[in-house]
Short mmCIF file of C-alpha atoms in Angstrom, two decimals:
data_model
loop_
_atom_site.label_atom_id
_atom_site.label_comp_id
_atom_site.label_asym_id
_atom_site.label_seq_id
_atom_site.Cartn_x
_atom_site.Cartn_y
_atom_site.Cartn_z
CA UNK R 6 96.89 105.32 98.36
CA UNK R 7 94.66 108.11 96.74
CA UNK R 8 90.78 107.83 98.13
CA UNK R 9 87.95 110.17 97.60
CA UNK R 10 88.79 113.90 97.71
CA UNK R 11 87.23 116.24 100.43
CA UNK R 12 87.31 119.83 100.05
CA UNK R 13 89.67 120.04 103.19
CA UNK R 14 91.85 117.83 100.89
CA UNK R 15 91.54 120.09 97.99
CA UNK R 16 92.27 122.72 99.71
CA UNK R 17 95.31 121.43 101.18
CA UNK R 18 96.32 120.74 97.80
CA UNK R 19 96.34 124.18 97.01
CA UNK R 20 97.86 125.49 99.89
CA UNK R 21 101.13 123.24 99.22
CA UNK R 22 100.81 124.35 96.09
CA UNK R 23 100.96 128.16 96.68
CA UNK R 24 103.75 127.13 99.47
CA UNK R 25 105.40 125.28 96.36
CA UNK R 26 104.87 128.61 94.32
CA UNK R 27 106.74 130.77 97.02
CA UNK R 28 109.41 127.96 97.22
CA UNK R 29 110.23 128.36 93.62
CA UNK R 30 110.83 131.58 93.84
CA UNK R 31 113.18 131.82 96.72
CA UNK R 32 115.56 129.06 95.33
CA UNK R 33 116.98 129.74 91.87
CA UNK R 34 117.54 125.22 91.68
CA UNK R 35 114.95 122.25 93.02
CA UNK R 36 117.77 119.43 94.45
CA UNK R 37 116.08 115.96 93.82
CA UNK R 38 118.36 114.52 96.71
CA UNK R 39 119.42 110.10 96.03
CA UNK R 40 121.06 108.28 97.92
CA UNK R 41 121.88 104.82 98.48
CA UNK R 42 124.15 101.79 98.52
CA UNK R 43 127.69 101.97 97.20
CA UNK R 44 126.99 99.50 94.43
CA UNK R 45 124.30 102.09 92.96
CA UNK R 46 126.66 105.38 93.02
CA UNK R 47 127.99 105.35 89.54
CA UNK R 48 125.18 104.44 87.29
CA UNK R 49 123.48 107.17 89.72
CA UNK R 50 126.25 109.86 89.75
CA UNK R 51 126.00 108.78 85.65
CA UNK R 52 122.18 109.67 85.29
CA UNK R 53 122.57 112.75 86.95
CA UNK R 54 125.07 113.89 84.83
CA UNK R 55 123.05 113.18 81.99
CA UNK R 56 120.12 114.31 83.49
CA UNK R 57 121.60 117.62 84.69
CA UNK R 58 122.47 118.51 81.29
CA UNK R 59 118.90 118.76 80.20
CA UNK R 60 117.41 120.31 82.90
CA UNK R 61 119.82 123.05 84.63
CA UNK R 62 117.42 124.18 86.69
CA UNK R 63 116.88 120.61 88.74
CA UNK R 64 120.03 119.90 90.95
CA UNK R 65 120.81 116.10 91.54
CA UNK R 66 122.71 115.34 94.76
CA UNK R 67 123.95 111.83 95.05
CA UNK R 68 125.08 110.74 98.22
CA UNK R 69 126.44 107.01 99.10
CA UNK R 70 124.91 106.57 102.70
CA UNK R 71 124.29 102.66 102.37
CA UNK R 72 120.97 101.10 102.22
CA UNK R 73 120.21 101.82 105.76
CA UNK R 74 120.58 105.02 106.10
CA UNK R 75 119.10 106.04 102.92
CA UNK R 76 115.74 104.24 104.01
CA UNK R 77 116.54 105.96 107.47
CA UNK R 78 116.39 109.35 105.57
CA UNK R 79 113.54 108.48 103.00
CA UNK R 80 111.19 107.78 106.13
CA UNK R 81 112.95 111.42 107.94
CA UNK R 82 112.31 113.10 104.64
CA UNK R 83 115.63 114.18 103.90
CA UNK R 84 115.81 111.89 101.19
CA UNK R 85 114.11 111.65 97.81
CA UNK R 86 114.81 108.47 95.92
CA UNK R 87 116.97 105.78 97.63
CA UNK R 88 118.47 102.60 96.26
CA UNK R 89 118.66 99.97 98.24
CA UNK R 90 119.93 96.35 98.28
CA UNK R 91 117.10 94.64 99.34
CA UNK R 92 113.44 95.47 98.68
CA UNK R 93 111.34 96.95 101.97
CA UNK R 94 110.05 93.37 103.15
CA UNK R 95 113.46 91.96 103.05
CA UNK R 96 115.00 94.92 105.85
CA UNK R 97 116.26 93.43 108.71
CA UNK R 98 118.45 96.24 110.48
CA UNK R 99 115.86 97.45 113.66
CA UNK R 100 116.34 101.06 113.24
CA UNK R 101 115.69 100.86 109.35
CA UNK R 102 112.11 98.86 110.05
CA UNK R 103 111.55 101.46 113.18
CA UNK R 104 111.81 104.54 110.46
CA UNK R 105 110.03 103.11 108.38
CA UNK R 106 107.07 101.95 111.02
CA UNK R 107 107.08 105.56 112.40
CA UNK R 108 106.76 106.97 108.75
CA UNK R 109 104.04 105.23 107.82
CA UNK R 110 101.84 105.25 111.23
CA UNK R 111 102.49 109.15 110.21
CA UNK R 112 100.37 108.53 106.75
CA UNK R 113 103.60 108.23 104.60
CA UNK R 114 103.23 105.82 101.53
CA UNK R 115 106.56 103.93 100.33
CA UNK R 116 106.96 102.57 96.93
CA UNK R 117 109.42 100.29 95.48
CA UNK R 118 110.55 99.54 91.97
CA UNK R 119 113.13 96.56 90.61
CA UNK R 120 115.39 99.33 88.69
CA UNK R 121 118.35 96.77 87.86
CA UNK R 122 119.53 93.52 88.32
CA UNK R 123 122.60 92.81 90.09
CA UNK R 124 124.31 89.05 89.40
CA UNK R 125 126.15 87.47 91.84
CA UNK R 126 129.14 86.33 89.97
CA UNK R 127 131.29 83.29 90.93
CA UNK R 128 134.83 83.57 90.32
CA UNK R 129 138.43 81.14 90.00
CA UNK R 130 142.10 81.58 90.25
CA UNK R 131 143.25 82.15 86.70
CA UNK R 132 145.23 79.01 87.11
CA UNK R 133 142.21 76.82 87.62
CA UNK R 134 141.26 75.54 84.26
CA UNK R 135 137.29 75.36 84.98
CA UNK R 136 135.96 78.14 83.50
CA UNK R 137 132.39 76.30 83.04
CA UNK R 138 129.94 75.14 85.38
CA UNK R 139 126.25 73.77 85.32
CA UNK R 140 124.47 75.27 87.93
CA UNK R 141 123.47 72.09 90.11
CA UNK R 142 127.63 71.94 90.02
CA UNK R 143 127.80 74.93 91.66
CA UNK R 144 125.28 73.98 93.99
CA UNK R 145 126.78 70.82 94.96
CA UNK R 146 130.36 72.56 95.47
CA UNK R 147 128.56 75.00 97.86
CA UNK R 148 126.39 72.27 99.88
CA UNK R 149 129.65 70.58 99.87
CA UNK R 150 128.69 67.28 97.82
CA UNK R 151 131.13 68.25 95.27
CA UNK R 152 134.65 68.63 96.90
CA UNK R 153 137.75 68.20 94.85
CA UNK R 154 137.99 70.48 91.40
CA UNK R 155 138.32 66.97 89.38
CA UNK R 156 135.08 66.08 89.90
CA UNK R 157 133.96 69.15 87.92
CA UNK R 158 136.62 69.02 85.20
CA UNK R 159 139.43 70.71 87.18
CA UNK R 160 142.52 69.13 88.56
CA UNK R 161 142.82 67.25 91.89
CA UNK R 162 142.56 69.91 94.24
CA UNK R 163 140.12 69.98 97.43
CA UNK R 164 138.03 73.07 96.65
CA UNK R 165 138.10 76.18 98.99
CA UNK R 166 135.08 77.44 99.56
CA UNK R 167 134.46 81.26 100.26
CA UNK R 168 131.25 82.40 101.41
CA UNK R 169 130.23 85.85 103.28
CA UNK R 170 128.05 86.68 106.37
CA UNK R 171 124.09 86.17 106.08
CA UNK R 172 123.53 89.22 108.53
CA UNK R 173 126.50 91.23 107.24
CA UNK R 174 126.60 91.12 103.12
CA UNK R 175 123.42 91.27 101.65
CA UNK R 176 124.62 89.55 98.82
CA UNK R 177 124.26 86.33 101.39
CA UNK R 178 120.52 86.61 100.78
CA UNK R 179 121.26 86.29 97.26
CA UNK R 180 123.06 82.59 97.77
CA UNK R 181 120.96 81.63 100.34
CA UNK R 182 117.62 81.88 98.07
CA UNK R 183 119.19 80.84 95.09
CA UNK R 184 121.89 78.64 95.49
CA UNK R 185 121.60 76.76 98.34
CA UNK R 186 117.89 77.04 98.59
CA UNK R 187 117.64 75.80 102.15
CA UNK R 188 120.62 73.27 101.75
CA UNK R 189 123.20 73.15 104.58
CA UNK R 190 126.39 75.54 103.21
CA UNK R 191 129.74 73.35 102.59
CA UNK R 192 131.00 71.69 106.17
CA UNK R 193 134.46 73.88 106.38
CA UNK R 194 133.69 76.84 103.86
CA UNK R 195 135.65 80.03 105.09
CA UNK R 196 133.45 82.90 105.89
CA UNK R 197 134.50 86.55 104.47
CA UNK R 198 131.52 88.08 106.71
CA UNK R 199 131.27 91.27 104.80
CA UNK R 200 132.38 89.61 101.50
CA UNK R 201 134.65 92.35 100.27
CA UNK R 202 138.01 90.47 100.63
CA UNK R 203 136.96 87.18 98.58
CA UNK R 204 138.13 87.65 95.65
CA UNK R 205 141.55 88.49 97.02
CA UNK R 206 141.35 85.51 98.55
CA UNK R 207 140.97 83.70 95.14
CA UNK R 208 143.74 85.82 93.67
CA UNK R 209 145.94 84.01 96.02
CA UNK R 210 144.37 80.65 96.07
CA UNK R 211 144.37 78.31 92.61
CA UNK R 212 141.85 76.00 94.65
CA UNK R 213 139.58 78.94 96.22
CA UNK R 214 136.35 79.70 94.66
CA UNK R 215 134.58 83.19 95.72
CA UNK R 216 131.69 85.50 94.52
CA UNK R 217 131.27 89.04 94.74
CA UNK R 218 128.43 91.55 92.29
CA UNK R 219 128.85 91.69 88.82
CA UNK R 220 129.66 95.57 89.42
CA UNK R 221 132.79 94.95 91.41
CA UNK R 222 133.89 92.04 89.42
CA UNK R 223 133.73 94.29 86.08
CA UNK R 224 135.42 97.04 88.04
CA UNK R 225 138.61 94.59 89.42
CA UNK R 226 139.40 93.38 86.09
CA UNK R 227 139.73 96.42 84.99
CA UNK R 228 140.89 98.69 87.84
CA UNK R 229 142.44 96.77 90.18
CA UNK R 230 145.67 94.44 88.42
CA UNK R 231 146.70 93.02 91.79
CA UNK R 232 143.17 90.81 91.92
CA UNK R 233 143.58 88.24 89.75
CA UNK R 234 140.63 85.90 89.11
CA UNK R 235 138.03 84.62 86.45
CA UNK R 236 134.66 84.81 86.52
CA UNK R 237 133.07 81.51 86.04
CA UNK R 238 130.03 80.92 83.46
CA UNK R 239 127.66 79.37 85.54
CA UNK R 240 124.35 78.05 83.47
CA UNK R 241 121.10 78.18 84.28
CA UNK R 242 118.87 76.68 86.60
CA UNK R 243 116.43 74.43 86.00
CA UNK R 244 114.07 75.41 88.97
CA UNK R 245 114.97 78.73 89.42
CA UNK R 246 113.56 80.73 92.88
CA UNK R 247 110.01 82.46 92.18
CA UNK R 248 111.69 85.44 92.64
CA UNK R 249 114.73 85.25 90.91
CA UNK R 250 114.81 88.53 88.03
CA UNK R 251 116.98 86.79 85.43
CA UNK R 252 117.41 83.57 83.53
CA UNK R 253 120.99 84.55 82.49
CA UNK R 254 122.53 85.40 85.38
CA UNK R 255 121.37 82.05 88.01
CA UNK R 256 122.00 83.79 91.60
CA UNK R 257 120.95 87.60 90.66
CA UNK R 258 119.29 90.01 93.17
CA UNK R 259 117.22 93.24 91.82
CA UNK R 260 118.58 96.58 93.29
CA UNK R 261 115.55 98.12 94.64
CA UNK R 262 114.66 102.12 93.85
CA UNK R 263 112.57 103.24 97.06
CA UNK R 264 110.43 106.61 96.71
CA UNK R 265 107.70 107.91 98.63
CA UNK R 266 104.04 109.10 97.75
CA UNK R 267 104.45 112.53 98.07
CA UNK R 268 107.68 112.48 96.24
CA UNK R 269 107.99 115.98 94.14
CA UNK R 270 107.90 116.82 90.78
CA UNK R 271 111.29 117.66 90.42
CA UNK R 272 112.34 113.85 91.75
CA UNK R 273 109.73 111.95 89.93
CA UNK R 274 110.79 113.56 86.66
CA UNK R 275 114.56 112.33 87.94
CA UNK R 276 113.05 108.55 88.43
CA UNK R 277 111.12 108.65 84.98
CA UNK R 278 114.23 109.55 83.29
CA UNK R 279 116.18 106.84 85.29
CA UNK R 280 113.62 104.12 84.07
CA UNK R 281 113.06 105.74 80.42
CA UNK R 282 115.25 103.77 77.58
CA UNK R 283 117.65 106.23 77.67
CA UNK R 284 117.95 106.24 81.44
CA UNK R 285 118.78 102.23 80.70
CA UNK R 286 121.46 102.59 78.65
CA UNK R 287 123.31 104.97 80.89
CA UNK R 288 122.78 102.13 83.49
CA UNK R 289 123.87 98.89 81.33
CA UNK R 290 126.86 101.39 80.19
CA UNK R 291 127.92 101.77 84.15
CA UNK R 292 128.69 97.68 84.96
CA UNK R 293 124.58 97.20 85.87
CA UNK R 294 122.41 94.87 84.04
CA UNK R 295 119.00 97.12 83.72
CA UNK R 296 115.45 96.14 83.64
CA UNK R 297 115.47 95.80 79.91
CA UNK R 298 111.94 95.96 78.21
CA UNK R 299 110.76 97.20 81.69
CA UNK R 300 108.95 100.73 79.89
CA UNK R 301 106.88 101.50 77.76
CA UNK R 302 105.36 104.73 76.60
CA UNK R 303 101.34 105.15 75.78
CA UNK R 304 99.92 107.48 74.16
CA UNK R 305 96.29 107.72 75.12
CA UNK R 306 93.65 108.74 72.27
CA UNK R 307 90.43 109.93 73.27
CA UNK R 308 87.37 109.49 71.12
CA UNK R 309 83.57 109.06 72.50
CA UNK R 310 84.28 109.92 76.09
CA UNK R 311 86.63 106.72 76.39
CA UNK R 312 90.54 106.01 76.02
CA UNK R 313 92.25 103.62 74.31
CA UNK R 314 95.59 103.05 74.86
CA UNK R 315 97.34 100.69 72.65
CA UNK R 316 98.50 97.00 72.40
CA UNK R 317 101.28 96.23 74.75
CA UNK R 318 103.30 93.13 73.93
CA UNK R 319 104.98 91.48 77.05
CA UNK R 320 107.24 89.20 75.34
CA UNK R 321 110.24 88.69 77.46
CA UNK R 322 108.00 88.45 80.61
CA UNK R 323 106.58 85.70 79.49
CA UNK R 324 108.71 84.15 76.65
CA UNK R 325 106.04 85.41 73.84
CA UNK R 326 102.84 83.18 75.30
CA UNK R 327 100.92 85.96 75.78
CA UNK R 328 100.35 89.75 75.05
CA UNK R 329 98.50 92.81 77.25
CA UNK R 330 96.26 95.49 76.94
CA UNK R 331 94.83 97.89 79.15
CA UNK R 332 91.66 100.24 78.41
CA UNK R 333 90.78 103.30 80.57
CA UNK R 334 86.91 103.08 79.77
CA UNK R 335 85.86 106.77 80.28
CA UNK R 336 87.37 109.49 82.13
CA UNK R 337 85.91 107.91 85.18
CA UNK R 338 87.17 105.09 85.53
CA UNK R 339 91.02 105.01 85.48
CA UNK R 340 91.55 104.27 89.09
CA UNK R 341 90.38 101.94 91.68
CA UNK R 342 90.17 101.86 95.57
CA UNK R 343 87.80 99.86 97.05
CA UNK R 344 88.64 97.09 99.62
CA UNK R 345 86.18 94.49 97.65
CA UNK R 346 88.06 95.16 94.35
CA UNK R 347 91.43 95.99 92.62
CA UNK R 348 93.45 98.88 93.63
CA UNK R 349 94.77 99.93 89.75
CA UNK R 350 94.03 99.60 86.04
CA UNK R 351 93.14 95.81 85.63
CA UNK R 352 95.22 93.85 82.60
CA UNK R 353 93.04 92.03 80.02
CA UNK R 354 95.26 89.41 78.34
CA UNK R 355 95.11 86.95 75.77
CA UNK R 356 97.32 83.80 75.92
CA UNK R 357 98.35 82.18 73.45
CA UNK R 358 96.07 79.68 72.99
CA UNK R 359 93.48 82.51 72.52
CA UNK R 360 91.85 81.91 76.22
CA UNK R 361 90.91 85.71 77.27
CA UNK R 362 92.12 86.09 81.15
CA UNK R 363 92.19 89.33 83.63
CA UNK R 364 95.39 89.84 85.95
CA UNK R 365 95.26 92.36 88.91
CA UNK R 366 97.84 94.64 89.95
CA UNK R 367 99.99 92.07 91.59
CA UNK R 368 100.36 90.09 88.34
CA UNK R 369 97.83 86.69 89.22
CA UNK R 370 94.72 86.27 87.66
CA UNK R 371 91.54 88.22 88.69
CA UNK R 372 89.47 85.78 91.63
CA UNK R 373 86.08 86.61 93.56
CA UNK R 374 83.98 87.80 90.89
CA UNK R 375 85.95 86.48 88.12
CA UNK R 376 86.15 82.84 89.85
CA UNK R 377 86.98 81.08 86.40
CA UNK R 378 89.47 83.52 86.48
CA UNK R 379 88.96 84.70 82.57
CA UNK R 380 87.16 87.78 81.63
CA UNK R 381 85.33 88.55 78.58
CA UNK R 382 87.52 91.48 76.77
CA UNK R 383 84.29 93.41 76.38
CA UNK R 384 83.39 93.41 79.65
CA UNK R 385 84.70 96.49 81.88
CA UNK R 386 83.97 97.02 85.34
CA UNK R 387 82.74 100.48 85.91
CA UNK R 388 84.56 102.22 89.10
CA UNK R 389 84.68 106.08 89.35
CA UNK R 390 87.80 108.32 90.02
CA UNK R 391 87.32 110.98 92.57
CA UNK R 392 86.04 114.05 90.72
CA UNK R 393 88.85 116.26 89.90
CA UNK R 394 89.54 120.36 88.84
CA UNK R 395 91.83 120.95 86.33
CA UNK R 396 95.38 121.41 87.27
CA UNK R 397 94.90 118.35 90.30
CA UNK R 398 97.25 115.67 90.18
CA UNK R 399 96.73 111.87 91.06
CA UNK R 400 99.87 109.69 91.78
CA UNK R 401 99.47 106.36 92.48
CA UNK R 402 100.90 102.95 91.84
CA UNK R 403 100.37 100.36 89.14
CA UNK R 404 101.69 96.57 89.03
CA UNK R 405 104.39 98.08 91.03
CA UNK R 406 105.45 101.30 88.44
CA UNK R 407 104.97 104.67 89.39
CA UNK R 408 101.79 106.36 87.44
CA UNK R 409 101.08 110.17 87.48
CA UNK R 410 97.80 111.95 85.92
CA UNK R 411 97.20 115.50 85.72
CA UNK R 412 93.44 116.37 85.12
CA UNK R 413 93.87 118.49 82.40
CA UNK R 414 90.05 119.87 81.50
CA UNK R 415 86.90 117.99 80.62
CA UNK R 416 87.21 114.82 79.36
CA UNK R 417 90.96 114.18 79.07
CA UNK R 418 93.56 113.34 81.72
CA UNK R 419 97.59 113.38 81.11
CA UNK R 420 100.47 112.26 82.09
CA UNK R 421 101.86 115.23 84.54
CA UNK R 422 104.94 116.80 81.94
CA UNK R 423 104.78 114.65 79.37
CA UNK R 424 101.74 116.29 78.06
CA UNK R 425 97.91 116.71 78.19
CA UNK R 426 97.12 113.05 76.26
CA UNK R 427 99.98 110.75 77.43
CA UNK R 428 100.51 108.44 80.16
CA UNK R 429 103.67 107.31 81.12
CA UNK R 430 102.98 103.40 82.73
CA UNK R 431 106.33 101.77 83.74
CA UNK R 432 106.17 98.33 83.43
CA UNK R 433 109.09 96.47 85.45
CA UNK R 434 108.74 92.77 83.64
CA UNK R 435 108.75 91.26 87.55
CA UNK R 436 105.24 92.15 87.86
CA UNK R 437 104.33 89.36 85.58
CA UNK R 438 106.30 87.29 88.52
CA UNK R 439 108.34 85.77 85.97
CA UNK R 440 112.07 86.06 85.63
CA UNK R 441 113.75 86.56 82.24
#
């Protein structure tokens, strides 16, 4: 988090940046350095081709270390963007949540964004006729109140149930929160612990029923002839978890990016690209279902010492009921960090039926001050930003998205290389804590 700046800090600043200066020059290429889970590697190894192409002069490495080690690396510093499974509070593995301890009791600052959605897809033998199920169905078959295929429209076949490992396939979580939602698994369902041999398993079995990611399901059918299965449309649920990122797909997980504070031009530029529109089709276009909607582009206009940035429509968030707007009221007062208040750029919303509200940076409505939790849209709380020289850069994190400024000269601030009068806000649609 970004606090007042000393000299001693300013300083500092300076002296990485001559240090930067002097690194330049005695590398002809900056390597942004990603790394991650296996499930990540091609829509990854896919931006950075992309990526590559417009900027020569930035190398991309892309290395597929798993979750753990690329957190393990992150925290070491020989990472620069890692894509992980779960999201940081959801790490189980010891020596990941040691790393990461150490790191931080060191001053490092980790941020996470929902970058994609990954579905957990639930799949047949192509000689089972179901090819349709409602989603308490699917429950029920995996709880084990459902047992024999004719309850569900099938033939009369007991169902084989495949499930994988809780502590060894991450996808686990996903069924676990989702599915069965604290329900007892099916009495007798086979465990694949790592999950990676299920749907071989339901190539060979007409009564088996398996999951596995979306991404490896897309890439079997199409790759691999010997695995012979159908993926099962699986409707939605009507209570679906808090957390859950998608309406469409029932049991879905987010793939989490993972970057820290002091992450470098070079790989922030890599990450903006990843998350720009452009950066999202590459991703839906590699088997991944991105964060669709989940940026949006501002250009700030200065006039009487204040910014206005404009109208920002939130639709699939939160199914049209409401739209957003920020306001940076004067070049002081873009950022806040103070225990007794918000740390961010506050959201003034309207809902639909016209009532005028304030949400905070974690996506609930503003309490304490604002106790019947609306606020007046002309009202502004005045907070200062640490008093800047032109050329100093503030990154810090909004509603969960990455935000840079670059002080450019009196009375304007910009979005660091995107130029002088433009801030980049990424707006992942889960910070609205809905799913879509």
């Amino acid at each position: 988090m970004i606090g007042t700046f000393s000299s001693g800090f300013r300083r500092l600043v300076l002296s990485v940046f001559c240090l930067s200066l002097l690194a330049a020059a005695a590398f002809s290429a900056t390597t942004v350095r990603v790394q991650g889970s296996m499930v990540t590697e091609k829509y990854s190894l896919a931006l950075k081709e992309s990526y590559s192409a417009a900027h020569p002069d930035v190398a991309v490495d892309v290395a597929t270390v798993g979750k753990d080690g690329g957190l393990i690396n992150l925290a070491a510093g020989s990472a620069d963007i890692v894509n992980s499974t779960l999201a940081l509070a959801d790490q189980d593995r010891e020596e990941v949540l040691e790393a990461i301890e150490a790191a931080e009791e060191a001053g490092v600052v980790f941020t996470e964004l929902p970058t994609t959605i990954d579905p957990v897809i639930f799949c047949v033998n192509p000689d089972n006729p179901v090819r349709n199920l409602t989603f308490d169905a699917l429950r029920d078959i995996y709880t084990g109140v459902v047992t024999n295929w004719s309850e569900v429209g099938g033939e009369d076949r007991e169902i084989v149930v495949w499930i994988s490992d809780y502590d060894s396939d991450s996808k686990m979580h996903v069924v676990s929160r989702d599915l069965l939602a604290g329900r007892a698994q099916a009495p007798g369902a086979r465990v694949d612990a790592k999950g990676k041999n299920m749907l071989t398993e339901v190539s060979n079995d007409v009564a088996a029923i398996g999951y596995d990611s979306r991404f490896y399901c897309l890439a079997d059918l199409r790759d691999n002839p010997a695995k012979k299965f159908v993926m099962v449309d699986v409707g939605p649920s009507d209570d679906p978890a808090p957390s859950a990122p998608s309406r469409k797909f029932p049991v879905a997980r987010h793939l989490w990016t993972v970057y820290r504070e002091d992450i470098s031009d070079e790989a922030l530029g890599f990450l903006l690209y990843s998350l720009s529109p452009e950066g999202q089709k590459i991703t839906a276009s590699n088997d991944m279902v991105p964060t669709l909607g989940a940026i949006e582009t501002l250009e700030v206009t200065w006039w009487d010492g204040r910014a206005y940035l404009p109208l920002l429509t939130v639709d699939e968030a939160l199914g049209g009921a409401m739209e957003a707007s920020c306001a940076m009221p004067g070049e002081k007062t873009l950022y806040v960090r103070n225990n007794s208040r918000y740390d961010g750029l506050a959201l003034r919303c309207v809902a639909a039926d016209g009532t005028e509200k304030a949400l905070d940076v974690r996506g609930t409505f503003l309490d304490g001050d604002f106790a019947d939790r609306s606020l007046p849209m002309g009202e502004v709380t005045e907070i200062g930003l640490p008093d800047l020289a032109a050329g100093d850069r503030l990154h810090f994190t909004f509603n969960g998205q990455p935000v840079t400024l670059t002080f450019t000269g009196e009375g304007s601030s910009g979005c660091n290389g995107f130029g002088p009068l433009s801030l980049i806000l990424l707006l992942p649609l889960l910070i609205l804590r809905r799913p879509f």
